[in-house]
């Protein structure tokens, strides 16, 4: 599957619910596929979602990455790891 939250109850979804986690930071490989799929599913399930640009990548054409960045900024929030590290320091 292209999402870790693809169904009503997935192991990831249950873990997040049991631990009362409401904000999710996203990064990884295949940013326009697996990362984006999970980001969207999390958004639609009511999580606060943050796409972390500098820890995300894909081998897809550049326009795929641009689509993720554009839409992540509409559906959730954009950040980079430096912003996050500065905020928690």
PDB file of N, CA and C in Angstrom:
ATOM      1  N   UNK A   1       0.831  -1.177   0.000  1.00  0.00           N
ATOM      2  CA  UNK A   1       0.000   0.000   0.000  1.00  0.00           C
ATOM      3  C   UNK A   1       0.883   1.250   0.000  1.00  0.00           C
ATOM      4  N   UNK A   2       0.302   2.335  -0.488  1.00  0.00           N
ATOM      5  CA  UNK A   2       1.038   3.595  -0.541  1.00  0.00           C
ATOM      6  C   UNK A   2       0.801   4.467   0.685  1.00  0.00           C
ATOM      7  N   UNK A   3       0.187   3.923   1.719  1.00  0.00           N
ATOM      8  CA  UNK A   3      -0.089   4.702   2.912  1.00  0.00           C
ATOM      9  C   UNK A   3      -0.016   3.824   4.148  1.00  0.00           C
ATOM     10  N   UNK A   4       0.499   4.381   5.219  1.00  0.00           N
ATOM     11  CA  UNK A   4       0.513   3.678   6.490  1.00  0.00           C
ATOM     12  C   UNK A   4      -0.807   3.801   7.238  1.00  0.00           C
ATOM     13  N   UNK A   5      -1.712   4.619   6.705  1.00  0.00           N
ATOM     14  CA  UNK A   5      -3.013   4.842   7.339  1.00  0.00           C
ATOM     15  C   UNK A   5      -4.150   4.557   6.357  1.00  0.00           C
ATOM     16  N   UNK A   6      -3.998   3.524   5.560  1.00  0.00           N
ATOM     17  CA  UNK A   6      -4.902   3.258   4.445  1.00  0.00           C
ATOM     18  C   UNK A   6      -6.288   2.787   4.846  1.00  0.00           C
ATOM     19  N   UNK A   7      -6.485   2.279   6.019  1.00  0.00           N
ATOM     20  CA  UNK A   7      -7.792   1.732   6.396  1.00  0.00           C
ATOM     21  C   UNK A   7      -8.330   2.340   7.670  1.00  0.00           C
ATOM     22  N   UNK A   8      -9.449   1.790   8.099  1.00  0.00           N
ATOM     23  CA  UNK A   8     -10.082   2.284   9.321  1.00  0.00           C
ATOM     24  C   UNK A   8      -9.194   2.060  10.537  1.00  0.00           C
ATOM     25  N   UNK A   9      -8.542   0.904  10.594  1.00  0.00           N
ATOM     26  CA  UNK A   9      -7.651   0.600  11.712  1.00  0.00           C
ATOM     27  C   UNK A   9      -6.403  -0.085  11.189  1.00  0.00           C
ATOM     28  N   UNK A  10      -5.312   0.635  11.194  1.00  0.00           N
ATOM     29  CA  UNK A  10      -4.017   0.065  10.824  1.00  0.00           C
ATOM     30  C   UNK A  10      -3.155   0.061  12.094  1.00  0.00           C
ATOM     31  N   UNK A  11      -2.102  -0.732  12.110  1.00  0.00           N
ATOM     32  CA  UNK A  11      -1.228  -0.705  13.291  1.00  0.00           C
ATOM     33  C   UNK A  11      -0.730   0.704  13.620  1.00  0.00           C
ATOM     34  N   UNK A  12      -0.350   1.474  12.594  1.00  0.00           N
ATOM     35  CA  UNK A  12       0.106   2.839  12.822  1.00  0.00           C
ATOM     36  C   UNK A  12      -1.019   3.701  13.394  1.00  0.00           C
ATOM     37  N   UNK A  13      -2.188   3.612  12.805  1.00  0.00           N
ATOM     38  CA  UNK A  13      -3.324   4.395  13.280  1.00  0.00           C
ATOM     39  C   UNK A  13      -3.689   4.073  14.723  1.00  0.00           C
ATOM     40  N   UNK A  14      -3.674   2.792  15.065  1.00  0.00           N
ATOM     41  CA  UNK A  14      -3.972   2.389  16.439  1.00  0.00           C
ATOM     42  C   UNK A  14      -2.923   2.919  17.411  1.00  0.00           C
ATOM     43  N   UNK A  15      -1.654   2.848  17.027  1.00  0.00           N
ATOM     44  CA  UNK A  15      -0.578   3.363  17.872  1.00  0.00           C
ATOM     45  C   UNK A  15      -0.749   4.860  18.123  1.00  0.00           C
ATOM     46  N   UNK A  16      -1.028   5.602  17.070  1.00  0.00           N
ATOM     47  CA  UNK A  16      -1.205   7.051  17.212  1.00  0.00           C
ATOM     48  C   UNK A  16      -2.387   7.374  18.113  1.00  0.00           C
ATOM     49  N   UNK A  17      -3.456   6.645  17.943  1.00  0.00           N
ATOM     50  CA  UNK A  17      -4.656   6.865  18.756  1.00  0.00           C
ATOM     51  C   UNK A  17      -4.399   6.509  20.220  1.00  0.00           C
ATOM     52  N   UNK A  18      -3.807   5.371  20.463  1.00  0.00           N
ATOM     53  CA  UNK A  18      -3.539   4.925  21.838  1.00  0.00           C
ATOM     54  C   UNK A  18      -2.599   5.869  22.579  1.00  0.00           C
ATOM     55  N   UNK A  19      -1.679   6.489  21.860  1.00  0.00           N
ATOM     56  CA  UNK A  19      -0.708   7.391  22.475  1.00  0.00           C
ATOM     57  C   UNK A  19      -1.090   8.865  22.356  1.00  0.00           C
ATOM     58  N   UNK A  20      -2.302   9.112  21.873  1.00  0.00           N
ATOM     59  CA  UNK A  20      -2.860  10.461  21.754  1.00  0.00           C
ATOM     60  C   UNK A  20      -1.936  11.410  20.985  1.00  0.00           C
ATOM     61  N   UNK A  21      -1.362  10.905  19.914  1.00  0.00           N
ATOM     62  CA  UNK A  21      -0.495  11.710  19.046  1.00  0.00           C
ATOM     63  C   UNK A  21      -1.366  12.378  17.995  1.00  0.00           C
ATOM     64  N   UNK A  22      -1.275  13.693  17.889  1.00  0.00           N
ATOM     65  CA  UNK A  22      -2.141  14.421  16.962  1.00  0.00           C
ATOM     66  C   UNK A  22      -1.383  15.168  15.869  1.00  0.00           C
ATOM     67  N   UNK A  23      -0.091  15.372  16.058  1.00  0.00           N
ATOM     68  CA  UNK A  23       0.720  16.073  15.068  1.00  0.00           C
ATOM     69  C   UNK A  23       1.749  15.108  14.494  1.00  0.00           C
ATOM     70  N   UNK A  24       1.805  15.041  13.161  1.00  0.00           N
ATOM     71  CA  UNK A  24       2.713  14.122  12.484  1.00  0.00           C
ATOM     72  C   UNK A  24       3.640  14.887  11.551  1.00  0.00           C
ATOM     73  N   UNK A  25       4.918  14.551  11.606  1.00  0.00           N
ATOM     74  CA  UNK A  25       5.925  15.118  10.713  1.00  0.00           C
ATOM     75  C   UNK A  25       6.264  14.081   9.664  1.00  0.00           C
ATOM     76  N   UNK A  26       6.276  14.481   8.394  1.00  0.00           N
ATOM     77  CA  UNK A  26       6.482  13.540   7.303  1.00  0.00           C
ATOM     78  C   UNK A  26       7.754  13.821   6.523  1.00  0.00           C
ATOM     79  N   UNK A  27       8.490  12.766   6.244  1.00  0.00           N
ATOM     80  CA  UNK A  27       9.666  12.799   5.404  1.00  0.00           C
ATOM     81  C   UNK A  27       9.964  11.370   4.983  1.00  0.00           C
ATOM     82  N   UNK A  28      10.795  11.214   3.984  1.00  0.00           N
ATOM     83  CA  UNK A  28      11.163   9.876   3.543  1.00  0.00           C
ATOM     84  C   UNK A  28      11.396   9.830   2.056  1.00  0.00           C
ATOM     85  N   UNK A  29      11.508   8.610   1.558  1.00  0.00           N
ATOM     86  CA  UNK A  29      11.724   8.413   0.133  1.00  0.00           C
ATOM     87  C   UNK A  29      10.384   8.219  -0.570  1.00  0.00           C
ATOM     88  N   UNK A  30      10.398   8.410  -1.871  1.00  0.00           N
ATOM     89  CA  UNK A  30       9.176   8.401  -2.673  1.00  0.00           C
ATOM     90  C   UNK A  30       8.167   9.404  -2.116  1.00  0.00           C
ATOM     91  N   UNK A  31       8.631  10.641  -2.004  1.00  0.00           N
ATOM     92  CA  UNK A  31       7.832  11.709  -1.411  1.00  0.00           C
ATOM     93  C   UNK A  31       6.477  11.864  -2.087  1.00  0.00           C
ATOM     94  N   UNK A  32       6.419  11.628  -3.375  1.00  0.00           N
ATOM     95  CA  UNK A  32       5.171  11.803  -4.119  1.00  0.00           C
ATOM     96  C   UNK A  32       4.314  10.543  -4.125  1.00  0.00           C
ATOM     97  N   UNK A  33       4.750   9.511  -3.460  1.00  0.00           N
ATOM     98  CA  UNK A  33       3.988   8.265  -3.436  1.00  0.00           C
ATOM     99  C   UNK A  33       3.658   7.876  -1.999  1.00  0.00           C
ATOM    100  N   UNK A  34       4.520   7.150  -1.344  1.00  0.00           N
ATOM    101  CA  UNK A  34       4.249   6.657   0.016  1.00  0.00           C
ATOM    102  C   UNK A  34       4.121   7.787   1.035  1.00  0.00           C
ATOM    103  N   UNK A  35       5.052   8.723   1.017  1.00  0.00           N
ATOM    104  CA  UNK A  35       5.008   9.828   1.973  1.00  0.00           C
ATOM    105  C   UNK A  35       3.737  10.643   1.744  1.00  0.00           C
ATOM    106  N   UNK A  36       3.470  10.985   0.507  1.00  0.00           N
ATOM    107  CA  UNK A  36       2.301  11.793   0.191  1.00  0.00           C
ATOM    108  C   UNK A  36       1.005  11.049   0.496  1.00  0.00           C
ATOM    109  N   UNK A  37       0.955   9.761   0.207  1.00  0.00           N
ATOM    110  CA  UNK A  37      -0.238   8.966   0.489  1.00  0.00           C
ATOM    111  C   UNK A  37      -0.566   8.951   1.978  1.00  0.00           C
ATOM    112  N   UNK A  38       0.443   8.755   2.800  1.00  0.00           N
ATOM    113  CA  UNK A  38       0.226   8.733   4.242  1.00  0.00           C
ATOM    114  C   UNK A  38      -0.104  10.121   4.759  1.00  0.00           C
ATOM    115  N   UNK A  39       0.565  11.137   4.223  1.00  0.00           N
ATOM    116  CA  UNK A  39       0.283  12.532   4.587  1.00  0.00           C
ATOM    117  C   UNK A  39      -1.197  12.843   4.348  1.00  0.00           C
ATOM    118  N   UNK A  40      -1.695  12.514   3.174  1.00  0.00           N
ATOM    119  CA  UNK A  40      -3.097  12.798   2.845  1.00  0.00           C
ATOM    120  C   UNK A  40      -4.054  12.026   3.728  1.00  0.00           C
ATOM    121  N   UNK A  41      -3.801  10.742   3.912  1.00  0.00           N
ATOM    122  CA  UNK A  41      -4.683   9.946   4.767  1.00  0.00           C
ATOM    123  C   UNK A  41      -4.699  10.492   6.182  1.00  0.00           C
ATOM    124  N   UNK A  42      -3.538  10.911   6.697  1.00  0.00           N
ATOM    125  CA  UNK A  42      -3.476  11.492   8.031  1.00  0.00           C
ATOM    126  C   UNK A  42      -4.274  12.797   8.085  1.00  0.00           C
ATOM    127  N   UNK A  43      -4.131  13.607   7.066  1.00  0.00           N
ATOM    128  CA  UNK A  43      -4.870  14.864   6.991  1.00  0.00           C
ATOM    129  C   UNK A  43      -6.378  14.604   7.027  1.00  0.00           C
ATOM    130  N   UNK A  44      -6.842  13.658   6.208  1.00  0.00           N
ATOM    131  CA  UNK A  44      -8.273  13.354   6.151  1.00  0.00           C
ATOM    132  C   UNK A  44      -8.787  12.706   7.431  1.00  0.00           C
ATOM    133  N   UNK A  45      -7.914  12.124   8.225  1.00  0.00           N
ATOM    134  CA  UNK A  45      -8.310  11.535   9.508  1.00  0.00           C
ATOM    135  C   UNK A  45      -8.243  12.554  10.649  1.00  0.00           C
ATOM    136  N   UNK A  46      -7.854  13.788  10.337  1.00  0.00           N
ATOM    137  CA  UNK A  46      -7.887  14.853  11.319  1.00  0.00           C
ATOM    138  C   UNK A  46      -6.574  15.150  12.035  1.00  0.00           C
ATOM    139  N   UNK A  47      -5.485  14.545  11.600  1.00  0.00           N
ATOM    140  CA  UNK A  47      -4.189  14.848  12.202  1.00  0.00           C
ATOM    141  C   UNK A  47      -3.667  16.190  11.688  1.00  0.00           C
ATOM    142  N   UNK A  48      -2.858  16.843  12.498  1.00  0.00           N
ATOM    143  CA  UNK A  48      -2.108  18.007  12.042  1.00  0.00           C
ATOM    144  C   UNK A  48      -0.874  17.453  11.345  1.00  0.00           C
ATOM    145  N   UNK A  49      -0.689  17.808  10.092  1.00  0.00           N
ATOM    146  CA  UNK A  49       0.381  17.214   9.294  1.00  0.00           C
ATOM    147  C   UNK A  49       1.392  18.262   8.862  1.00  0.00           C
ATOM    148  N   UNK A  50       2.676  17.884   8.965  1.00  0.00           N
ATOM    149  CA  UNK A  50       3.776  18.772   8.601  1.00  0.00           C
ATOM    150  C   UNK A  50       4.685  18.019   7.632  1.00  0.00           C
ATOM    151  N   UNK A  51       4.870  18.560   6.450  1.00  0.00           N
ATOM    152  CA  UNK A  51       5.773  17.977   5.460  1.00  0.00           C
ATOM    153  C   UNK A  51       7.148  18.624   5.632  1.00  0.00           C
ATOM    154  N   UNK A  52       8.157  17.796   5.906  1.00  0.00           N
ATOM    155  CA  UNK A  52       9.512  18.292   6.148  1.00  0.00           C
ATOM    156  C   UNK A  52      10.303  18.124   4.847  1.00  0.00           C
ATOM    157  N   UNK A  53      10.507  19.246   4.157  1.00  0.00           N
ATOM    158  CA  UNK A  53      11.064  19.223   2.806  1.00  0.00           C
ATOM    159  C   UNK A  53      12.463  18.626   2.706  1.00  0.00           C
ATOM    160  N   UNK A  54      13.355  18.992   3.604  1.00  0.00           N
ATOM    161  CA  UNK A  54      14.752  18.585   3.437  1.00  0.00           C
ATOM    162  C   UNK A  54      15.050  17.164   3.903  1.00  0.00           C
ATOM    163  N   UNK A  55      14.043  16.443   4.370  1.00  0.00           N
ATOM    164  CA  UNK A  55      14.247  15.023   4.675  1.00  0.00           C
ATOM    165  C   UNK A  55      13.355  14.155   3.790  1.00  0.00           C
ATOM    166  N   UNK A  56      12.929  14.713   2.663  1.00  0.00           N
ATOM    167  CA  UNK A  56      12.069  14.016   1.716  1.00  0.00           C
ATOM    168  C   UNK A  56      12.705  14.033   0.336  1.00  0.00           C
ATOM    169  N   UNK A  57      12.539  12.938  -0.402  1.00  0.00           N
ATOM    170  CA  UNK A  57      13.117  12.868  -1.742  1.00  0.00           C
ATOM    171  C   UNK A  57      12.335  11.871  -2.588  1.00  0.00           C
ATOM    172  N   UNK A  58      12.566  11.935  -3.882  1.00  0.00           N
ATOM    173  CA  UNK A  58      11.965  10.982  -4.806  1.00  0.00           C
ATOM    174  C   UNK A  58      12.807  10.924  -6.077  1.00  0.00           C
ATOM    175  N   UNK A  59      12.666   9.848  -6.799  1.00  0.00           N
ATOM    176  CA  UNK A  59      13.327   9.746  -8.104  1.00  0.00           C
ATOM    177  C   UNK A  59      12.393  10.168  -9.228  1.00  0.00           C
ATOM    178  N   UNK A  60      11.181  10.548  -8.878  1.00  0.00           N
ATOM    179  CA  UNK A  60      10.216  11.019  -9.870  1.00  0.00           C
ATOM    180  C   UNK A  60      10.663  12.367 -10.424  1.00  0.00           C
ATOM    181  N   UNK A  61      10.077  12.799 -11.544  1.00  0.00           N
ATOM    182  CA  UNK A  61      10.420  14.113 -12.097  1.00  0.00           C
ATOM    183  C   UNK A  61      10.161  15.237 -11.084  1.00  0.00           C
ATOM    184  N   UNK A  62      10.833  16.361 -11.270  1.00  0.00           N
ATOM    185  CA  UNK A  62      10.762  17.478 -10.342  1.00  0.00           C
ATOM    186  C   UNK A  62       9.338  17.977 -10.131  1.00  0.00           C
ATOM    187  N   UNK A  63       8.505  17.906 -11.162  1.00  0.00           N
ATOM    188  CA  UNK A  63       7.142  18.404 -10.998  1.00  0.00           C
ATOM    189  C   UNK A  63       6.358  17.593  -9.971  1.00  0.00           C
ATOM    190  N   UNK A  64       6.733  16.338  -9.729  1.00  0.00           N
ATOM    191  CA  UNK A  64       6.067  15.536  -8.703  1.00  0.00           C
ATOM    192  C   UNK A  64       6.387  16.097  -7.317  1.00  0.00           C
ATOM    193  N   UNK A  65       7.639  16.454  -7.101  1.00  0.00           N
ATOM    194  CA  UNK A  65       8.032  17.067  -5.828  1.00  0.00           C
ATOM    195  C   UNK A  65       7.339  18.408  -5.654  1.00  0.00           C
ATOM    196  N   UNK A  66       7.260  19.193  -6.712  1.00  0.00           N
ATOM    197  CA  UNK A  66       6.600  20.489  -6.636  1.00  0.00           C
ATOM    198  C   UNK A  66       5.117  20.348  -6.299  1.00  0.00           C
ATOM    199  N   UNK A  67       4.470  19.290  -6.808  1.00  0.00           N
ATOM    200  CA  UNK A  67       3.071  19.036  -6.489  1.00  0.00           C
ATOM    201  C   UNK A  67       2.907  18.771  -5.003  1.00  0.00           C
ATOM    202  N   UNK A  68       3.799  17.961  -4.433  1.00  0.00           N
ATOM    203  CA  UNK A  68       3.724  17.641  -3.007  1.00  0.00           C
ATOM    204  C   UNK A  68       3.896  18.910  -2.169  1.00  0.00           C
ATOM    205  N   UNK A  69       4.895  19.698  -2.492  1.00  0.00           N
ATOM    206  CA  UNK A  69       5.148  20.928  -1.734  1.00  0.00           C
ATOM    207  C   UNK A  69       3.964  21.887  -1.829  1.00  0.00           C
ATOM    208  N   UNK A  70       3.451  22.078  -3.023  1.00  0.00           N
ATOM    209  CA  UNK A  70       2.317  22.977  -3.232  1.00  0.00           C
ATOM    210  C   UNK A  70       1.097  22.523  -2.429  1.00  0.00           C
ATOM    211  N   UNK A  71       0.759  21.252  -2.528  1.00  0.00           N
ATOM    212  CA  UNK A  71      -0.430  20.747  -1.853  1.00  0.00           C
ATOM    213  C   UNK A  71      -0.240  20.581  -0.353  1.00  0.00           C
ATOM    214  N   UNK A  72       0.955  20.226   0.083  1.00  0.00           N
ATOM    215  CA  UNK A  72       1.207  20.109   1.522  1.00  0.00           C
ATOM    216  C   UNK A  72       1.017  21.457   2.199  1.00  0.00           C
ATOM    217  N   UNK A  73       1.378  22.518   1.518  1.00  0.00           N
ATOM    218  CA  UNK A  73       1.217  23.857   2.072  1.00  0.00           C
ATOM    219  C   UNK A  73      -0.257  24.243   2.179  1.00  0.00           C
ATOM    220  N   UNK A  74      -1.117  23.606   1.399  1.00  0.00           N
ATOM    221  CA  UNK A  74      -2.557  23.868   1.464  1.00  0.00           C
ATOM    222  C   UNK A  74      -3.245  22.974   2.486  1.00  0.00           C
ATOM    223  N   UNK A  75      -2.838  21.709   2.546  1.00  0.00           N
ATOM    224  CA  UNK A  75      -3.494  20.737   3.421  1.00  0.00           C
ATOM    225  C   UNK A  75      -2.921  20.712   4.831  1.00  0.00           C
ATOM    226  N   UNK A  76      -1.692  21.126   4.960  1.00  0.00           N
ATOM    227  CA  UNK A  76      -1.039  21.075   6.264  1.00  0.00           C
ATOM    228  C   UNK A  76      -0.028  22.196   6.367  1.00  0.00           C
ATOM    229  N   UNK A  77       1.181  21.823   6.769  1.00  0.00           N
ATOM    230  CA  UNK A  77       2.230  22.807   6.969  1.00  0.00           C
ATOM    231  C   UNK A  77       3.518  22.344   6.311  1.00  0.00           C
ATOM    232  N   UNK A  78       4.349  23.301   5.929  1.00  0.00           N
ATOM    233  CA  UNK A  78       5.676  23.011   5.388  1.00  0.00           C
ATOM    234  C   UNK A  78       6.719  23.404   6.416  1.00  0.00           C
ATOM    235  N   UNK A  79       7.792  22.617   6.469  1.00  0.00           N
ATOM    236  CA  UNK A  79       8.892  22.934   7.366  1.00  0.00           C
ATOM    237  C   UNK A  79      10.159  22.316   6.817  1.00  0.00           C
ATOM    238  N   UNK A  80      11.284  22.660   7.421  1.00  0.00           N
ATOM    239  CA  UNK A  80      12.530  21.941   7.165  1.00  0.00           C
ATOM    240  C   UNK A  80      13.100  21.553   8.522  1.00  0.00           C
ATOM    241  N   UNK A  81      14.020  20.652   8.532  1.00  0.00           N
ATOM    242  CA  UNK A  81      14.521  20.106   9.806  1.00  0.00           C
ATOM    243  C   UNK A  81      15.182  21.170  10.669  1.00  0.00           C
ATOM    244  N   UNK A  82      15.802  22.171  10.055  1.00  0.00           N
ATOM    245  CA  UNK A  82      16.429  23.237  10.832  1.00  0.00           C
ATOM    246  C   UNK A  82      15.387  24.025  11.632  1.00  0.00           C
ATOM    247  N   UNK A  83      14.242  24.306  11.022  1.00  0.00           N
ATOM    248  CA  UNK A  83      13.176  25.010  11.716  1.00  0.00           C
ATOM    249  C   UNK A  83      12.681  24.210  12.917  1.00  0.00           C
ATOM    250  N   UNK A  84      12.548  22.920  12.719  1.00  0.00           N
ATOM    251  CA  UNK A  84      12.032  22.053  13.792  1.00  0.00           C
ATOM    252  C   UNK A  84      13.038  21.959  14.925  1.00  0.00           C
ATOM    253  N   UNK A  85      14.295  21.743  14.582  1.00  0.00           N
ATOM    254  CA  UNK A  85      15.334  21.636  15.620  1.00  0.00           C
ATOM    255  C   UNK A  85      15.482  22.935  16.404  1.00  0.00           C
ATOM    256  N   UNK A  86      15.394  24.073  15.718  1.00  0.00           N
ATOM    257  CA  UNK A  86      15.460  25.362  16.411  1.00  0.00           C
ATOM    258  C   UNK A  86      14.284  25.538  17.366  1.00  0.00           C
ATOM    259  N   UNK A  87      13.116  25.052  16.942  1.00  0.00           N
ATOM    260  CA  UNK A  87      11.908  25.229  17.762  1.00  0.00           C
ATOM    261  C   UNK A  87      11.931  24.385  19.030  1.00  0.00           C
ATOM    262  N   UNK A  88      12.577  23.225  18.977  1.00  0.00           N
ATOM    263  CA  UNK A  88      12.582  22.362  20.159  1.00  0.00           C
ATOM    264  C   UNK A  88      13.822  22.533  21.021  1.00  0.00           C
ATOM    265  N   UNK A  89      14.760  23.362  20.561  1.00  0.00           N
ATOM    266  CA  UNK A  89      16.003  23.570  21.340  1.00  0.00           C
ATOM    267  C   UNK A  89      15.782  24.495  22.513  1.00  0.00           C
TER     268      UNK A  89
END
